[in-house]
mmCIF file of C-alpha atoms in Angstrom:
data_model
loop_
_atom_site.group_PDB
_atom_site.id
_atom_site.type_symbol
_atom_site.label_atom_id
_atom_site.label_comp_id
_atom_site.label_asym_id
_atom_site.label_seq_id
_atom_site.Cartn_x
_atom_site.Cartn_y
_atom_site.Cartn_z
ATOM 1 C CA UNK O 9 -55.938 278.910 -115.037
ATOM 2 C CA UNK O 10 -54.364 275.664 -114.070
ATOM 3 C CA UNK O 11 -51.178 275.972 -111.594
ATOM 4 C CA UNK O 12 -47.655 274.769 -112.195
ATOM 5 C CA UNK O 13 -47.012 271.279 -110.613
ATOM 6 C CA UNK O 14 -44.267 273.277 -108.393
ATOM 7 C CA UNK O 15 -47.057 276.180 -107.194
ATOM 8 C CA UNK O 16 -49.687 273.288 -106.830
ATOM 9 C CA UNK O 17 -47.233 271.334 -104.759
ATOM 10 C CA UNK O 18 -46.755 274.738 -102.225
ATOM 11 C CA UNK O 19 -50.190 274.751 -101.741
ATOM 12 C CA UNK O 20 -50.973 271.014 -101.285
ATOM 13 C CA UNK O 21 -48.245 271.377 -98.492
ATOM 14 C CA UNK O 22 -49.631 274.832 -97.128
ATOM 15 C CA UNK O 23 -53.129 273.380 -96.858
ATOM 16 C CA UNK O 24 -51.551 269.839 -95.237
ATOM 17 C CA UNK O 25 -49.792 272.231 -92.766
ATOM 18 C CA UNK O 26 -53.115 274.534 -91.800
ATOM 19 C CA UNK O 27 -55.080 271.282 -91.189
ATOM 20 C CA UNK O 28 -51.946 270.052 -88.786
ATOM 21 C CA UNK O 29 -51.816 273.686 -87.124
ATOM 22 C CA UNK O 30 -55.624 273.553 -86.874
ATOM 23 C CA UNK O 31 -55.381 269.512 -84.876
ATOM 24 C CA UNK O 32 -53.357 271.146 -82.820
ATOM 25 C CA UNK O 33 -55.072 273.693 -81.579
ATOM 26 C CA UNK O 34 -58.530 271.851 -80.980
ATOM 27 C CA UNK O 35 -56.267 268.981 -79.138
ATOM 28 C CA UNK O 36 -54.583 272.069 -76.773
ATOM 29 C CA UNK O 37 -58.335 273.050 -76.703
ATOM 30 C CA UNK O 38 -59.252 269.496 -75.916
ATOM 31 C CA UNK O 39 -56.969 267.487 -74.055
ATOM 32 C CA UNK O 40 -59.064 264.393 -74.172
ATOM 33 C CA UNK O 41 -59.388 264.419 -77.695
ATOM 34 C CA UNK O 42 -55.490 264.050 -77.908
ATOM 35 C CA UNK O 43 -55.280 261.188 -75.658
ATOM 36 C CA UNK O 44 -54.188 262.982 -72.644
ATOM 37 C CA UNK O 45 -53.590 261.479 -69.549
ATOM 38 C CA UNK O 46 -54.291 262.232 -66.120
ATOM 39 C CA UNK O 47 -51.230 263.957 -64.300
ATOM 40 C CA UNK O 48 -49.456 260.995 -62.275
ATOM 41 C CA UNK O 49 -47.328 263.458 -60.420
ATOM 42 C CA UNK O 50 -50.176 265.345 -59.436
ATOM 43 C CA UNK O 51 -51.769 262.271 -57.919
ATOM 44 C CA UNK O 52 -48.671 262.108 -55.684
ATOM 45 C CA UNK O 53 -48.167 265.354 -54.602
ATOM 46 C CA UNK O 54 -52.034 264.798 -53.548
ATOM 47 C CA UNK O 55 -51.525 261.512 -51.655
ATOM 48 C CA UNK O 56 -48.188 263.191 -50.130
ATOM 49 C CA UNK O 57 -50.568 266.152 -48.461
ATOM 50 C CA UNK O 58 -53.318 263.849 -47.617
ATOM 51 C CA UNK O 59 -51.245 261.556 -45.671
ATOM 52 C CA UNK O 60 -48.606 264.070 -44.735
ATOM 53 C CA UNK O 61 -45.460 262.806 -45.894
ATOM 54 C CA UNK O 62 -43.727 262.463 -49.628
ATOM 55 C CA UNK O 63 -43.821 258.891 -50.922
ATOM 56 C CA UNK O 64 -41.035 256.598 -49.584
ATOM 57 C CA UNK O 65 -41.124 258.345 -46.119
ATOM 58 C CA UNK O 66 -42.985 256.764 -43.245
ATOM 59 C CA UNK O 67 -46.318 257.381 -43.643
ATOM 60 C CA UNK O 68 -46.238 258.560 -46.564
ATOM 61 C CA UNK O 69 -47.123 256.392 -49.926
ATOM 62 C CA UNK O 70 -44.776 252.880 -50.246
ATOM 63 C CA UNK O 71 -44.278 253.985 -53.860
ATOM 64 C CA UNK O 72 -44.748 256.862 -56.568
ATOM 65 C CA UNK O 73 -48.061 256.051 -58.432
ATOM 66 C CA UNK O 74 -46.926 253.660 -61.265
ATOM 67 C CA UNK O 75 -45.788 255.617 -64.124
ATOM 68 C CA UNK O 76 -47.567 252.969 -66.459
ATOM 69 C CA UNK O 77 -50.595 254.052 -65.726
ATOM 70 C CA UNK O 78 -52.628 255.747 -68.603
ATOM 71 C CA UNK O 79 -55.609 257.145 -66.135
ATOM 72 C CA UNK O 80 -58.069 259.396 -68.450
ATOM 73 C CA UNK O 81 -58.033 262.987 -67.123
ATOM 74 C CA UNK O 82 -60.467 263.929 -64.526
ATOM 75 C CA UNK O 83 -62.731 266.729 -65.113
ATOM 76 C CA UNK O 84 -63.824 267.053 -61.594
ATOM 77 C CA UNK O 85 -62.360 266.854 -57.962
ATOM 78 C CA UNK O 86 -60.263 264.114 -57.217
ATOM 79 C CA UNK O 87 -61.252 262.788 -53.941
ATOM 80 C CA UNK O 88 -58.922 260.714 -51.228
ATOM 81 C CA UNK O 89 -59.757 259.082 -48.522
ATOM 82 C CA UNK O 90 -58.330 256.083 -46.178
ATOM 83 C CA UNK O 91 -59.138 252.375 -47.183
ATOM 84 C CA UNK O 92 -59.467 251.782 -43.947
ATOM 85 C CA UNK O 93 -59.604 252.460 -40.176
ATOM 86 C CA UNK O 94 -55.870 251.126 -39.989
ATOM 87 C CA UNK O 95 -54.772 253.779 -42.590
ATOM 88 C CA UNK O 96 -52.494 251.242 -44.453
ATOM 89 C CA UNK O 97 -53.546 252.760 -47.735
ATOM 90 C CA UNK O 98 -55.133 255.755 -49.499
ATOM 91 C CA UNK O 99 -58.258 255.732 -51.563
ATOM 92 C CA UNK O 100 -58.018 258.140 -54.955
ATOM 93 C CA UNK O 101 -60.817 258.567 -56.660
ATOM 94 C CA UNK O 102 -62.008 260.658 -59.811
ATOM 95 C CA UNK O 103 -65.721 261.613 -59.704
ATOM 96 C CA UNK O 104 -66.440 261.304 -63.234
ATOM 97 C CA UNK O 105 -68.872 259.223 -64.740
ATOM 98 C CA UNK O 106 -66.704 255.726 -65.450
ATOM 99 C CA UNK O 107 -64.100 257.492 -63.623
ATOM 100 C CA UNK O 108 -61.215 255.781 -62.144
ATOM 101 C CA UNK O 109 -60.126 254.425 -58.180
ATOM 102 C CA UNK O 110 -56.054 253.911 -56.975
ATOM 103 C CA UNK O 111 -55.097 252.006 -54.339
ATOM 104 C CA UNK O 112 -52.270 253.799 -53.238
ATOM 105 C CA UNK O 113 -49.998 251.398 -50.371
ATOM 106 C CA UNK O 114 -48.464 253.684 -47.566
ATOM 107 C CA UNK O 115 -45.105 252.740 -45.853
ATOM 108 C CA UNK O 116 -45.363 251.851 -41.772
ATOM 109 C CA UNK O 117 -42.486 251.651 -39.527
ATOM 110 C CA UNK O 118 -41.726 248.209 -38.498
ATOM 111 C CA UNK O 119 -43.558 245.404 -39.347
ATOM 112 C CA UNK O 120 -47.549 245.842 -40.155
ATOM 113 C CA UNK O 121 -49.852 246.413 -37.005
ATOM 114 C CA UNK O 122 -52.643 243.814 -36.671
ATOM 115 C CA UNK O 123 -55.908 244.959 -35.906
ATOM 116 C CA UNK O 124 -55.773 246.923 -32.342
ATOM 117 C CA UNK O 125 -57.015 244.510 -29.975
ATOM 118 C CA UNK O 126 -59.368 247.095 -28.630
ATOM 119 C CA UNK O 127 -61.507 247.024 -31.247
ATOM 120 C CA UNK O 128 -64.913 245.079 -30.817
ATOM 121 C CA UNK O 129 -65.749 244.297 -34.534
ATOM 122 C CA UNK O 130 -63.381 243.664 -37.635
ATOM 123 C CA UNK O 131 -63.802 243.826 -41.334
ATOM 124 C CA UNK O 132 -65.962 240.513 -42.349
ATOM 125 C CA UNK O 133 -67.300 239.766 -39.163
ATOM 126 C CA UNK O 134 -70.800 238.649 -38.806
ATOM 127 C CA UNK O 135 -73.290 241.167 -36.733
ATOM 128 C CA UNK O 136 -76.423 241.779 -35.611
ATOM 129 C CA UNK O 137 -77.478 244.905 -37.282
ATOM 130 C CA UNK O 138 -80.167 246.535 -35.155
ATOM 131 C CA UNK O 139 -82.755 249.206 -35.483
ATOM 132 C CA UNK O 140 -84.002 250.996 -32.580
ATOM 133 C CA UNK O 141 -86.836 253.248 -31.974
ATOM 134 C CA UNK O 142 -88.995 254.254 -28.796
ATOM 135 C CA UNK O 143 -90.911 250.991 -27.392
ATOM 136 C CA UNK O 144 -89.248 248.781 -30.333
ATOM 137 C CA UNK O 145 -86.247 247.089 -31.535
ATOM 138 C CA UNK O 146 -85.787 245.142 -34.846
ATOM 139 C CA UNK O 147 -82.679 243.281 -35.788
ATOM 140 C CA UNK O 148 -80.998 241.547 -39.222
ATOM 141 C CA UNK O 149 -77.932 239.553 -39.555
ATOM 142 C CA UNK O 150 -75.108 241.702 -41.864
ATOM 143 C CA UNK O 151 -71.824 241.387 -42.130
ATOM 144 C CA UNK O 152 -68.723 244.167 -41.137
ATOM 145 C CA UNK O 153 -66.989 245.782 -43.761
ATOM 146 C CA UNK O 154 -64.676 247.976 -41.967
ATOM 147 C CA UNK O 155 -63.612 247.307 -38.539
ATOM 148 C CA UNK O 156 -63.870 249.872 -35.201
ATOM 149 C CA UNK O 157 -63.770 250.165 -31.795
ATOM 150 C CA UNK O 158 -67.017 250.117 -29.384
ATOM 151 C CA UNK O 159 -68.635 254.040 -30.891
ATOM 152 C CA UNK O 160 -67.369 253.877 -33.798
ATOM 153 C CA UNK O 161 -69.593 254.245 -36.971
ATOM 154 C CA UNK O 162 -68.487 251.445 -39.706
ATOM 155 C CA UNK O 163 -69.741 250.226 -43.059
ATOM 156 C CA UNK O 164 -72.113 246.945 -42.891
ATOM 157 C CA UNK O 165 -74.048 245.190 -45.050
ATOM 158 C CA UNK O 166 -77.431 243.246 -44.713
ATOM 159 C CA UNK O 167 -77.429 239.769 -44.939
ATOM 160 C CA UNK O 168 -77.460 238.751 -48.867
ATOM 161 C CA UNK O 169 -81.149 237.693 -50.017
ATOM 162 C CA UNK O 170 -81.934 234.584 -51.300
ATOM 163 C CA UNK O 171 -79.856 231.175 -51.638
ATOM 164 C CA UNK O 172 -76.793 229.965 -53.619
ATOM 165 C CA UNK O 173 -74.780 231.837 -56.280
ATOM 166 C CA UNK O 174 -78.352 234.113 -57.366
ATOM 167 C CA UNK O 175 -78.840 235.388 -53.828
ATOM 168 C CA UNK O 176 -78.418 239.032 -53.870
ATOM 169 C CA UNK O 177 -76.060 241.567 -52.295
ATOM 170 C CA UNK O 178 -77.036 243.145 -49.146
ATOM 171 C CA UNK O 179 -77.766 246.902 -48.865
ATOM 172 C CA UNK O 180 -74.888 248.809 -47.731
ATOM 173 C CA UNK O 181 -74.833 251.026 -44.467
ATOM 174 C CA UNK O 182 -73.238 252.957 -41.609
ATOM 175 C CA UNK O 183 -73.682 251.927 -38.129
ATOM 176 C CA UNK O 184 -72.417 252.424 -34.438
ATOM 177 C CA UNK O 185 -70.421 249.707 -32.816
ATOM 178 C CA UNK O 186 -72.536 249.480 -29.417
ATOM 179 C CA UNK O 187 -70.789 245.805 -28.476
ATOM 180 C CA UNK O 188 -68.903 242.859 -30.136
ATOM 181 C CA UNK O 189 -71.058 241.236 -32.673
ATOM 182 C CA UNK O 190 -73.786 244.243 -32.246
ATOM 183 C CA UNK O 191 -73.798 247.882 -34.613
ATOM 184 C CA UNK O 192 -77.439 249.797 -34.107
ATOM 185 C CA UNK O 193 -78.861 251.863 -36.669
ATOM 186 C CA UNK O 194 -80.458 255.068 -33.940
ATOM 187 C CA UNK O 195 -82.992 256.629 -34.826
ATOM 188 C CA UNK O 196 -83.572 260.558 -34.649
#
């Protein structure tokens, strides 16, 4: 039996809307396979309890996260953290395999502190990175990526191997300040 052209129109347009009613679900199902985005406001509501204050206040984020930002959804826990020992920003970053990091800017008082004069090393200073053990010591030029005060345990990194532009990166570390110019690796 071969349908009227008005019948076979209904159900040309009931099957068009069960395939639309059927996207929809697997995309509320999915929301990565809609083109979600990760929740911008949610981002800021974290970065206003890590640092204690709602964006715009002092201490508290210069600026809402930029609302252009089309950040793919993160499946597992969004971690913050401060850039660095100054706190002048806040580090957010999703876990996920080719997951994403924001810079997020946080608002002083006044004008910008330098670097407190107490500290003994700052961020790109050159050190002696030493290693110390019962009866020996060994030492390597690195460089300072963070900056602290005499005790303080900051990021360094080996001197780079080799010469000119095909030298290698140095391995990352922690270490203890112990003096200007000196961080120690102890150990146990």
């Amino acid at each position: 039996m071969n349908p009227t052209p008005a019948l076979s129109g209904l159900l040309l347009m009931a099957a068009a809307a069960a395939v639309c009613a059927s996207a929809a679900v697997s995309a509320a199902a999915d929301p990565g396979a809609a083109g979600a985005f990760a929740d911008l406001d949610a981002i800021d509501r974290q970065v206003a309890a890590f640092t204690g204050a709602a964006a715009g206040e002092e201490g508290g984020a210069a600026t809402p996260v930029d609302r252009r930002l089309r950040l793919q959804p993160c499946r597992s826990v969004v971690s913050l953290a401060w850039r660095t020992a100054t706190q002048d920003s806040v580090v957010v970053h999703c876990g996920d395999a080719g997951g994403w990091r924001l810079f997020v800017p946080v608002r002083r008082a006044g004008p910008v502190a330098s670097v407190p004069s107490s500290w003994a090393v700052r961020r790109g200073d050159a050190v002696a990175i030493s290693v110390e053990g019962e009866g020996f010591s060994v030492s390597q030029p690195g460089e300072a990526l963070e900056g602290g005060a005499v005790g303080a345990w900051i990021r360094v990194r080996t001197a780079a191997v080799g010469k000119g532009f095909g030298g290698a990166r140095g391995e990352e570390m922690r270490a203890l300040i112990v003096r200007p110019g000196l961080v120690s690796l102890p150990l146990p």
